CSV table of C-alpha atoms in Angstrom, one decimal:
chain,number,residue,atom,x,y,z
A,760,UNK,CA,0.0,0.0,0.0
A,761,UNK,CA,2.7,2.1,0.9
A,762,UNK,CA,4.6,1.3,-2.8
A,763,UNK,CA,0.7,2.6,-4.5
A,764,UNK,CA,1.0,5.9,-2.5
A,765,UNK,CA,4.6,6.4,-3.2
A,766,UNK,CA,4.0,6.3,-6.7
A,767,UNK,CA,0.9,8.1,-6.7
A,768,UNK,CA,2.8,11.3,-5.0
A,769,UNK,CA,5.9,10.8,-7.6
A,770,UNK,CA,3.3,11.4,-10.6
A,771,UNK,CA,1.4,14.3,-9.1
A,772,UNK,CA,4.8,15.8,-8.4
A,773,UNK,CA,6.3,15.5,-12.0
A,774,UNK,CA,2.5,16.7,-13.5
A,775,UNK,CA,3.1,20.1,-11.4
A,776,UNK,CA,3.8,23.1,-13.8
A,777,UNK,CA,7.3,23.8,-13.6
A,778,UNK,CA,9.0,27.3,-14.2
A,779,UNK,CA,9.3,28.6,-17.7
A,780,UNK,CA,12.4,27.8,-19.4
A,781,UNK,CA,13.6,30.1,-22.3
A,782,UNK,CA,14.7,28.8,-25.4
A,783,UNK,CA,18.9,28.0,-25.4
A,784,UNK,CA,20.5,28.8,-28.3
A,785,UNK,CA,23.3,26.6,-29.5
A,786,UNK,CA,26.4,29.3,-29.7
A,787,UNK,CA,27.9,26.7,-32.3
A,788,UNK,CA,25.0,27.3,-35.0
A,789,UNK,CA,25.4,31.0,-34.6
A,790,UNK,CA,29.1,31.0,-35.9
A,791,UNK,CA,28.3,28.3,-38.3
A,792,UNK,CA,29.2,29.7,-41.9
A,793,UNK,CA,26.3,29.5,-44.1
A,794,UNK,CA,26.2,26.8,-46.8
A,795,UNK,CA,28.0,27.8,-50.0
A,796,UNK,CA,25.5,27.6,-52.9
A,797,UNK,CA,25.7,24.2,-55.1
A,798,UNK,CA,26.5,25.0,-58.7
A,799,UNK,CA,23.5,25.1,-60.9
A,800,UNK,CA,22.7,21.9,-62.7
A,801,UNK,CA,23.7,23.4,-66.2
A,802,UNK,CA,26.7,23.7,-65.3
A,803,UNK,CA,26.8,19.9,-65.1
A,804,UNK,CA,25.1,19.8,-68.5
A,805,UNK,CA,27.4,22.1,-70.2
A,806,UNK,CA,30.8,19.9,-68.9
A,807,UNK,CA,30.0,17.0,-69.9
A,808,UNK,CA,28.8,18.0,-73.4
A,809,UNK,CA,31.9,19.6,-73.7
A,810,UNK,CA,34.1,16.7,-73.0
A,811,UNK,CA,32.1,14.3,-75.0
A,812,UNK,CA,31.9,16.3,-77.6
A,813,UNK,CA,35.5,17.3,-77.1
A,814,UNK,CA,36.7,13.6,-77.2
A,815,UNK,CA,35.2,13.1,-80.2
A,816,UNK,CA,36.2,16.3,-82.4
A,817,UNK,CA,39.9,16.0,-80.8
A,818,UNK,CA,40.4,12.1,-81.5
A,819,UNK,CA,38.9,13.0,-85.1
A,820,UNK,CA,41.4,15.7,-85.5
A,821,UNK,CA,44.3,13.8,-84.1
A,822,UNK,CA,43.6,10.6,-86.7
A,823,UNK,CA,42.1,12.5,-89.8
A,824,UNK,CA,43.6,15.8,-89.8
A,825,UNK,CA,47.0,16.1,-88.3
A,826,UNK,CA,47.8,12.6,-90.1
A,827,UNK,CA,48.2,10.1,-86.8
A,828,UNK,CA,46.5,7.0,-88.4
A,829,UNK,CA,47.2,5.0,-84.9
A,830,UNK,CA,44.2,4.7,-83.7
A,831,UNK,CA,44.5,1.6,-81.4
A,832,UNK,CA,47.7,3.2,-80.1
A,833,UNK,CA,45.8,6.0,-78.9
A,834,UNK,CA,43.3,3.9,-77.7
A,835,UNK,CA,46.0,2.4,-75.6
A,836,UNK,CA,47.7,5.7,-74.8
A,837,UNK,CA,44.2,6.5,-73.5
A,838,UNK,CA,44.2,3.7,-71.4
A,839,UNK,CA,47.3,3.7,-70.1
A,840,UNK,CA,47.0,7.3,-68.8
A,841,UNK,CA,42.8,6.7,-67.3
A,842,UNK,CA,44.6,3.8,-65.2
A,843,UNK,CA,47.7,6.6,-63.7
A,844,UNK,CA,45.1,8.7,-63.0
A,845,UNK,CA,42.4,7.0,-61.5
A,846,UNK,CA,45.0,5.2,-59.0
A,847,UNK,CA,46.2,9.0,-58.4
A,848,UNK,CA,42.6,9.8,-57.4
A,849,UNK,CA,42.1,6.8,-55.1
A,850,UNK,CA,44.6,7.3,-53.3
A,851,UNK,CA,44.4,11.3,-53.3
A,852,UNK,CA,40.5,11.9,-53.8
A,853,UNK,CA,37.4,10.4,-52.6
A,854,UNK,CA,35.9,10.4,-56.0
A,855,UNK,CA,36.5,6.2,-56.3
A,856,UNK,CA,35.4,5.7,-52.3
A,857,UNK,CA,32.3,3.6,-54.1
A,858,UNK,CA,35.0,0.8,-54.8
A,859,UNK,CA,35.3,-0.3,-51.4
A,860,UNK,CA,31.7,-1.3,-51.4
A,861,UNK,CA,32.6,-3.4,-54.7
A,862,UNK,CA,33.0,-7.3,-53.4
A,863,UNK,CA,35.8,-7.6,-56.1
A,864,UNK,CA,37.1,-11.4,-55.9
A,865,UNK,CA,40.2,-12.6,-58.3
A,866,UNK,CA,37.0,-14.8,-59.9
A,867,UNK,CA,34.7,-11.9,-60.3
A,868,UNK,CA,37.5,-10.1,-61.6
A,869,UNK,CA,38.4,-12.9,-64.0
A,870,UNK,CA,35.1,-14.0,-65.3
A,871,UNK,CA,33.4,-10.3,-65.2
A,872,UNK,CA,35.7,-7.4,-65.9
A,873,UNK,CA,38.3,-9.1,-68.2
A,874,UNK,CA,34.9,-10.1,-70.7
A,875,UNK,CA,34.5,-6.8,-70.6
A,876,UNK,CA,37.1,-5.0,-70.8
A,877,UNK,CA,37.9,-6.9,-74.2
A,878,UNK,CA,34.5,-6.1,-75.6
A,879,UNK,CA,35.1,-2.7,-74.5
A,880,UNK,CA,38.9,-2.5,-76.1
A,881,UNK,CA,37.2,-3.9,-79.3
A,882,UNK,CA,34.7,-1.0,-79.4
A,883,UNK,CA,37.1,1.5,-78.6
A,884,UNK,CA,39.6,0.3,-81.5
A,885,UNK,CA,36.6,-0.1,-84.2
A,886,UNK,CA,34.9,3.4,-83.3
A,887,UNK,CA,38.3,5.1,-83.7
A,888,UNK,CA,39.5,3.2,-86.8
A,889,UNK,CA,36.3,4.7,-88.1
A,890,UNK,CA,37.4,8.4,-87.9
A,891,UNK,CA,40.0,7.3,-91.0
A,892,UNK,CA,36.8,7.0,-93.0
A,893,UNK,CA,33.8,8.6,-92.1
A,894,UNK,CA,32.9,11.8,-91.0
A,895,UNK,CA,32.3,12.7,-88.0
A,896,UNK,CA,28.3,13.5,-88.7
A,897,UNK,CA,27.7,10.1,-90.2
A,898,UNK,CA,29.5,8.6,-87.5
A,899,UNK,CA,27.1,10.0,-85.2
A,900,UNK,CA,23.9,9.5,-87.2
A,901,UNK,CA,25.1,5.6,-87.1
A,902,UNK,CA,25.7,5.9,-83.4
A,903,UNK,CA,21.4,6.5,-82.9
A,904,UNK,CA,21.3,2.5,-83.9
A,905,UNK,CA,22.9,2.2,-80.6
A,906,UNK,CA,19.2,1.5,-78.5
A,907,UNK,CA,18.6,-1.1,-80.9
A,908,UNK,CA,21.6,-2.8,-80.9
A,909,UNK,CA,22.1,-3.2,-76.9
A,910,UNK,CA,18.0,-4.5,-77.1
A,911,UNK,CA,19.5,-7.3,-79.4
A,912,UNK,CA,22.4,-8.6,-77.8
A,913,UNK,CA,20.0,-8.4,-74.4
A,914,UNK,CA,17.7,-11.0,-75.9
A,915,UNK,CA,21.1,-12.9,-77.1
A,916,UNK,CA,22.0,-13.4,-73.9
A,917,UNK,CA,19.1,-13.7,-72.7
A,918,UNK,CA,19.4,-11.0,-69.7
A,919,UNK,CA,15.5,-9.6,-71.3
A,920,UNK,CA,12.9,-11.6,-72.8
A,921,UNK,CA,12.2,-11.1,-76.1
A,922,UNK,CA,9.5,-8.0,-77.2
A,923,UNK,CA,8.8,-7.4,-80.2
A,924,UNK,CA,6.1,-4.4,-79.4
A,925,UNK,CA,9.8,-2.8,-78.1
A,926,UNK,CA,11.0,-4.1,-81.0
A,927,UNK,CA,8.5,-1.8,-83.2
A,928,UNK,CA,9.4,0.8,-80.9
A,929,UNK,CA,12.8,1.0,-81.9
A,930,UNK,CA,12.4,0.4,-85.5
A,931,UNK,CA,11.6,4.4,-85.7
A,932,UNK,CA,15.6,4.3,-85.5
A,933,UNK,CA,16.6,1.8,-87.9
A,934,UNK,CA,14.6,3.2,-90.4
A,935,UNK,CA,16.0,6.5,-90.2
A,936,UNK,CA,19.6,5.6,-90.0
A,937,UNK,CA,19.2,3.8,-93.2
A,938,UNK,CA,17.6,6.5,-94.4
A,939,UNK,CA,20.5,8.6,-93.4
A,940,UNK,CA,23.2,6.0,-94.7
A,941,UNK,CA,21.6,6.4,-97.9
A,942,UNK,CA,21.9,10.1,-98.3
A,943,UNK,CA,25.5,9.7,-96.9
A,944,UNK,CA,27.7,11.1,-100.1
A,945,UNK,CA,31.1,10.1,-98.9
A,946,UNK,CA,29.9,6.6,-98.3
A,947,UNK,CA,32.4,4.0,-97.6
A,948,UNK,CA,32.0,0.6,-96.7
A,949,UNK,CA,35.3,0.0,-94.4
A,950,UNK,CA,34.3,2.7,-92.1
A,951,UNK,CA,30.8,1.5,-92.0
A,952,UNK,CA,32.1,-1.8,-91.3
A,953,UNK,CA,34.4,-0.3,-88.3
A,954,UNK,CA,31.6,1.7,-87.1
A,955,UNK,CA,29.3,-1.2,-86.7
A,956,UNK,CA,31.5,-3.2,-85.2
A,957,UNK,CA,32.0,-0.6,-83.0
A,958,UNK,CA,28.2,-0.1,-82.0
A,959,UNK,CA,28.2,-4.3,-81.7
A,960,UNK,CA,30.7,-4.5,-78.9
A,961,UNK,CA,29.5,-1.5,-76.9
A,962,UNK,CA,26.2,-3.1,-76.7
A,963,UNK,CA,27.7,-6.2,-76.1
A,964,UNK,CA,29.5,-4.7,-73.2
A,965,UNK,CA,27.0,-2.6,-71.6
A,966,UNK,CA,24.8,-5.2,-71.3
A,967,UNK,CA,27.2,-7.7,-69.7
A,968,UNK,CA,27.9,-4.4,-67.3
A,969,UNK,CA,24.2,-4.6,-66.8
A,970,UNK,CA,23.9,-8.3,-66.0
A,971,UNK,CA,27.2,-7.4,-63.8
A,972,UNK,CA,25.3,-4.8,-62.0
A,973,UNK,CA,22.6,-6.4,-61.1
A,974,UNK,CA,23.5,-7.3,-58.4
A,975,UNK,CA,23.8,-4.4,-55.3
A,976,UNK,CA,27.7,-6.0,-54.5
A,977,UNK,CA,29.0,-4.7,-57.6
A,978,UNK,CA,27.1,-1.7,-57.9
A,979,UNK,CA,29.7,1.2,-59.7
A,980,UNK,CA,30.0,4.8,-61.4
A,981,UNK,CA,31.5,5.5,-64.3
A,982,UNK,CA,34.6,6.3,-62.7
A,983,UNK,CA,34.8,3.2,-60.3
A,984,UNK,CA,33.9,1.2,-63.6
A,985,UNK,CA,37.0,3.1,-65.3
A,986,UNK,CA,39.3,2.1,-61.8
A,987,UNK,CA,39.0,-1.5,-62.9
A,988,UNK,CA,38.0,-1.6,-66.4
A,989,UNK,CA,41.1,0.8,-67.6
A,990,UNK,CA,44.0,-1.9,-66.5
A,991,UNK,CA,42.6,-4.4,-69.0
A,992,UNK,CA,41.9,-2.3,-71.7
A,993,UNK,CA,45.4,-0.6,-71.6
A,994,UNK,CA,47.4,-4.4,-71.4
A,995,UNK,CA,45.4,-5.4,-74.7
A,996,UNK,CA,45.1,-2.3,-76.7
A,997,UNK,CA,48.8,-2.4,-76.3
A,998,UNK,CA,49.4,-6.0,-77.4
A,999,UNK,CA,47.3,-5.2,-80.1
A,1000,UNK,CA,49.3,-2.0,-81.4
A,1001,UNK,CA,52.3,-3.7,-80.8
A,1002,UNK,CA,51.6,-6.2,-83.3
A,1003,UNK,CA,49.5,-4.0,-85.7
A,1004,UNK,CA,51.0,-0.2,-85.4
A,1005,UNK,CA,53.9,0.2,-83.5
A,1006,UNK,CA,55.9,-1.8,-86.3
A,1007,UNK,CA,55.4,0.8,-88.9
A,1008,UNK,CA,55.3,3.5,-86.4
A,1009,UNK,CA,58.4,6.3,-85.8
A,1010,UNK,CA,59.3,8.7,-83.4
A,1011,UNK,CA,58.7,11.3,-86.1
A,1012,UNK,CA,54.8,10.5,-86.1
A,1013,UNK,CA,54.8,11.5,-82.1
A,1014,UNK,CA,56.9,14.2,-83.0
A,1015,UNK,CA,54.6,15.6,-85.4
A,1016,UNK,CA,51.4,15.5,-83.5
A,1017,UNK,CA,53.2,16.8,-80.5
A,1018,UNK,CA,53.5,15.0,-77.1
A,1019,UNK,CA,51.3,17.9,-75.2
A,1020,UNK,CA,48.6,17.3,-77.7
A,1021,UNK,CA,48.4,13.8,-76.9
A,1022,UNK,CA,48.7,14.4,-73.2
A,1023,UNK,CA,45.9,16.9,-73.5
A,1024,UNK,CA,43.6,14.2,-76.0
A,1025,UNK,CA,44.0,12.2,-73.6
A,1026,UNK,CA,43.2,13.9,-70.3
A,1027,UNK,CA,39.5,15.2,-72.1
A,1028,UNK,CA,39.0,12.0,-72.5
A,1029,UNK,CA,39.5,10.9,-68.9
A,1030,UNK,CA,37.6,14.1,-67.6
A,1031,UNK,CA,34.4,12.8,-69.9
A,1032,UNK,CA,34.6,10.1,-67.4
A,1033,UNK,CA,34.9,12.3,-64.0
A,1034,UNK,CA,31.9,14.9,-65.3
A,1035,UNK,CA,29.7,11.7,-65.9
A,1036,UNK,CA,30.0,11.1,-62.3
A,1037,UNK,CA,28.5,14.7,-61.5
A,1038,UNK,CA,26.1,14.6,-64.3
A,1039,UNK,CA,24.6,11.1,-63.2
A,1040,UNK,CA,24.7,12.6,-59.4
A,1041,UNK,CA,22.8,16.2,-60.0
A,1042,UNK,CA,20.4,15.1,-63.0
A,1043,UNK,CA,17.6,12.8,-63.9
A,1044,UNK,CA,17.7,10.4,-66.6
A,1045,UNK,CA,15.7,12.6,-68.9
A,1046,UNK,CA,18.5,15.2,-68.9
A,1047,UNK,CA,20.5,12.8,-69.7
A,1048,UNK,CA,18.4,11.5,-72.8
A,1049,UNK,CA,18.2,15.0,-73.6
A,1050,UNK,CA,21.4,15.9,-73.6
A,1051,UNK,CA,23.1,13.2,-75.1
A,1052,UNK,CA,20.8,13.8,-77.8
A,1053,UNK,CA,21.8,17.2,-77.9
A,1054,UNK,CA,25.4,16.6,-78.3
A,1055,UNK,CA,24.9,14.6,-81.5
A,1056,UNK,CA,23.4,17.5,-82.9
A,1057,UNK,CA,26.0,19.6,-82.0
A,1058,UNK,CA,28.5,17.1,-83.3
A,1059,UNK,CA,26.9,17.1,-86.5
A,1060,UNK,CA,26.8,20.7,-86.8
A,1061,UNK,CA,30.3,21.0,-85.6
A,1062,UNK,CA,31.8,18.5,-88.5
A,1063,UNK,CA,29.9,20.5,-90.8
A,1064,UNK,CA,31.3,23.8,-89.6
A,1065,UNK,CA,35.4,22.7,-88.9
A,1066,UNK,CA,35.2,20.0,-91.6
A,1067,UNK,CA,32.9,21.0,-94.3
A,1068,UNK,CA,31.0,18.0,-94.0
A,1069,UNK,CA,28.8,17.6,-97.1
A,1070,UNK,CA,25.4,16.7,-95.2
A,1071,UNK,CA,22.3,15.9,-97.8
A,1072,UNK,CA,18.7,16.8,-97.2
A,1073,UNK,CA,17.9,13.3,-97.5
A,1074,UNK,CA,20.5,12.7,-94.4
A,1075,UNK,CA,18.7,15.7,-92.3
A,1076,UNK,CA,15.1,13.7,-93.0
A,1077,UNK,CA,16.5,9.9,-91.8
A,1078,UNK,CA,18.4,11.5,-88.8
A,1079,UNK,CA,15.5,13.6,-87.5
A,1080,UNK,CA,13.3,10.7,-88.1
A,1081,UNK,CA,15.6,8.3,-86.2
A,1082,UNK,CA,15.9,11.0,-82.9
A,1083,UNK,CA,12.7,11.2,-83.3
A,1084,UNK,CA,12.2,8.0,-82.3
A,1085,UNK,CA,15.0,7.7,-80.2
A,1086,UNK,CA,13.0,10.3,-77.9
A,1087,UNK,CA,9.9,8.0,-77.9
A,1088,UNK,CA,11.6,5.3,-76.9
A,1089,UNK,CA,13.8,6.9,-74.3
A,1090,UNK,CA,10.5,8.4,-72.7
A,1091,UNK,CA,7.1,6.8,-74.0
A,1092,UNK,CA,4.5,9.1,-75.9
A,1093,UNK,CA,2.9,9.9,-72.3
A,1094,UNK,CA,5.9,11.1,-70.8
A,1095,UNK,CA,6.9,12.9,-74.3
A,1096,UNK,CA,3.3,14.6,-74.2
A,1097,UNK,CA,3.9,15.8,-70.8
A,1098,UNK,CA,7.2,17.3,-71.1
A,1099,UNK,CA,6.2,18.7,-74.7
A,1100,UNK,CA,3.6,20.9,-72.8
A,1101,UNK,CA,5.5,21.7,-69.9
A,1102,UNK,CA,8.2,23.1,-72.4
A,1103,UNK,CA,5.2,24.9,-74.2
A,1104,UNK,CA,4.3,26.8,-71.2
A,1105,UNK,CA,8.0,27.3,-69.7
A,1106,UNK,CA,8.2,29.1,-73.5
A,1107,UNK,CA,5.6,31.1,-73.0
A,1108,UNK,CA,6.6,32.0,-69.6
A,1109,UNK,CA,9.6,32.7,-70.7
A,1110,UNK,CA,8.6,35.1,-73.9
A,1111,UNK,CA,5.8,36.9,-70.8
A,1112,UNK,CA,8.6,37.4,-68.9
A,1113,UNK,CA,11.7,38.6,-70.9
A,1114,UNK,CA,10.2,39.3,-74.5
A,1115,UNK,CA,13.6,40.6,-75.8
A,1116,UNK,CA,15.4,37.6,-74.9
A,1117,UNK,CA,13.1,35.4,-76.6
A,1118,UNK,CA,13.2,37.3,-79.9
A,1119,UNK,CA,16.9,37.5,-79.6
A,1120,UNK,CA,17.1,33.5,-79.2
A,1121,UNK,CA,14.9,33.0,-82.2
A,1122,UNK,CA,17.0,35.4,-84.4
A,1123,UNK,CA,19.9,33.7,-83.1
A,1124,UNK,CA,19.3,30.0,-83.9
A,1125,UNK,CA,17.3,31.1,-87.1
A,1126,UNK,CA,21.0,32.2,-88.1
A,1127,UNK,CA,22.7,29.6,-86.7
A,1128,UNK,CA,20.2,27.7,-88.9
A,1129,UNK,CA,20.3,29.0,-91.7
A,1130,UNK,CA,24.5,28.9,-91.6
A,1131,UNK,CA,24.5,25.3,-90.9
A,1132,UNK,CA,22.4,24.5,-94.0
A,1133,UNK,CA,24.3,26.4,-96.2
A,1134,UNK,CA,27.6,25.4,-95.0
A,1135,UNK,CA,26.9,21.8,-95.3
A,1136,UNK,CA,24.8,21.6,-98.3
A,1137,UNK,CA,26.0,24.5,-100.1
A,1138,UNK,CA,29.2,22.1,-101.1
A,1139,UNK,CA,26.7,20.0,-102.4
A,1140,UNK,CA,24.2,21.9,-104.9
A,1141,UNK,CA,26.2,24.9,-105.5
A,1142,UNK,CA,30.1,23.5,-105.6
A,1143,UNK,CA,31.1,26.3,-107.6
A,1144,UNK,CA,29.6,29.5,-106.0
A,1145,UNK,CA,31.2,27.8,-102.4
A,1146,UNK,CA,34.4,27.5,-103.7
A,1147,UNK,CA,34.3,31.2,-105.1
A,1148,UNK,CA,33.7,31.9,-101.8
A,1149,UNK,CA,36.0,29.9,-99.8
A,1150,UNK,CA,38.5,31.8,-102.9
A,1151,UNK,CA,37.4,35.1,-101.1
A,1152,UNK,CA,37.6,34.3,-98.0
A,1153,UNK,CA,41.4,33.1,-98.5
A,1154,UNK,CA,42.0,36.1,-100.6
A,1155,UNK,CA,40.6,38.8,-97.4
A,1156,UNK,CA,42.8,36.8,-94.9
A,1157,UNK,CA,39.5,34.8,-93.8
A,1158,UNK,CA,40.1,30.9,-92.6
A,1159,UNK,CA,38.0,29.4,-95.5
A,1160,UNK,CA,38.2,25.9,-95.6
């Protein structure tokens, strides 16, 4: 009985009002700096465009251009220097902490990355061996096939089941690549070959990454991927050019190109690999649809600006056609509809908001337009007034091409 009153006078004494207590403030938060402002997601969008565009244009001038027709050597130059660098960032960085989560085993490593890493060498020797021949806007408008070719090799080995409705989905793409081949007027069967060997073993390899990744133990960014992929890659690209290139290869050739162009080739091409990281990180998969869609375009219009790349109205009708398709089967026609009206209002917004801005981006990319049409098909249908005035250009001090 005694216990019962004891706890009865315990709770009426903690259900008493005690005194106010004012609010503490912690004197740590007060001198806290305020956090700095993350960088805006264009930023993001921009750099990687930049390097994967840059990669592209700069192997393309390296091979075609300046006259170093070594292209698995620089594959394996590549290579080589992505494996130095990432080992400097592991041990130096926490950009490649997301290996340590990787359960890598010697028979993970043997029956998993080395696959790989051979398909991968394979791709990365056929798609440059294909800058000898093509240009760098067909090479591109070859490269939209790439949807349907990893959906092909998925049902080969058998990591999806076979679809056909995604099937028709795709075929959008084919038909406009072939399209686009057709118009191609520098057409030449060796560097379509290449190229399509090229687009076979990258689909072959990123769907063995996939079945690889499946799994949450071996889950990996692009730049964990590169840690262990790069090692392989550089032993047999360099095998291979030491049978095929090196032989007929000279000092003189290095010479030529220059070694801080090749050290610079190749460290765009390794920062293409860190600014995937960030992209991945601060965007959403349809940014990244949108851009990498966006950077073919660019591509195109860059070969036809630095190059003089001879583009045919039939080639402009099969590649819309296949990115046309490319974006319905990145997003469905749902999604599509939706972000097709949000863009139509964020565009009106936009021309309620700033009016002169708007105009002045019309007027721009009505120029930019109409400068890309006539530089590449004005080769093409008018041969003669071009060349009179690529004659003036080179006559007023002008870089005409």
């Amino acid at each position: 009985m005694a216990d019962v009153e004891k706890k009865v006078r315990v709770s009426g004494e903690q259900q008493r009002p005690s005194e106010p207590v004012l609010p503490t403030v912690n004197p740590s938060a007060e001198k806290s700096e305020p956090p700095k402002a993350a960088l805006h997601p264009a930023v993001y969008v921009v750099t990687w465009i930049s390097f994967s565009g840059g990669v592209i244009l700069f192997n393309k001038w390296l091979l075609d251009t300046l006259g170093f027709k070594f292209p698995i050597t620089l594959t394996a130059w590549h290579m080589v220097f992505a494996t130095f660098m990432t080992q400097v960032l592991a041990k130096t960085t926490t950009l490649l902490d997301g290996r340590k989560t990787v359960k890598m085993t010697g028979r993970v490593y043997l029956r998993a990355i080395l696959p790989i890493g051979f398909f991968f060498s394979l791709s990365l020797i056929c798609g440059n061996k294909a800058y000898l021949y093509l240009s760098v806007a067909f090479i591109q408008m070859l490269k939209a096939t790439m949807p349907v070719a990893v959906l092909i090799v998925s049902w080969i080995l058998g990591v999806a089941p076979v679809n056909f409705k995604t099937l028709g989905n795709v075929s959008l793409i084919v038909v406009g690549v072939v399209i686009a081949s057709i118009g191609e007027i520098k057409f030449d069967l060796t560097g379509f070959l290449y190229q399509a060997g090229g687009i076979a073993f990258e689909a072959t390899r990123l769907v063995m990454v996939q079945r690889l990744l499946s799994s949450a133990e071996f889950k990996m960014d692009p730049l964990v991927s590169l840690y262990y992929f790069a090692p392989v890659c550089g032993v047999m690209n360099t095998v291979a050019a030491l049978v095929v290139e090196v032989p007929s290869m000279s000092m003189k050739n290095v010479y030529d190109v220059g070694i801080f162009m090749l050290v610079a080739n190749a460290m765009v091409a390794f920062l293409l690999n860190v600014s995937v990281v960030f992209l991945i990180g601060k965007t959403s998969s349809l940014v990244l649809t949108l851009c990498g869609i966006l950077k073919d375009i660019l591509l195109v219009a860059c070969s036809m600006l630095i190059w003089g790349t001879q583009v045919s109205l039939t080639q402009f009708f099969g590649y819309s056609i296949a990115l046309s398709g490319l974006l319905y089967y990145k997003l469905g026609a749902e999604q599509l509809k939706q972000h097709i009206s949000q863009a139509g209002r964020s565009w009106g917004e936009f021309g309620a908001t700033r009016p002169v801005a708007r105009k002045l981006l019309v007027f721009g990319l009505f120029i930019f337009t109409v400068l890309l049409l006539l530089g590449g098909l004005g080769p093409t249908y008018a041969p003669s007034q071009t060349q009179s005035v690529k004659d003036y250009l080179s006559s007023a001090g002008l870089p005409g091409r």
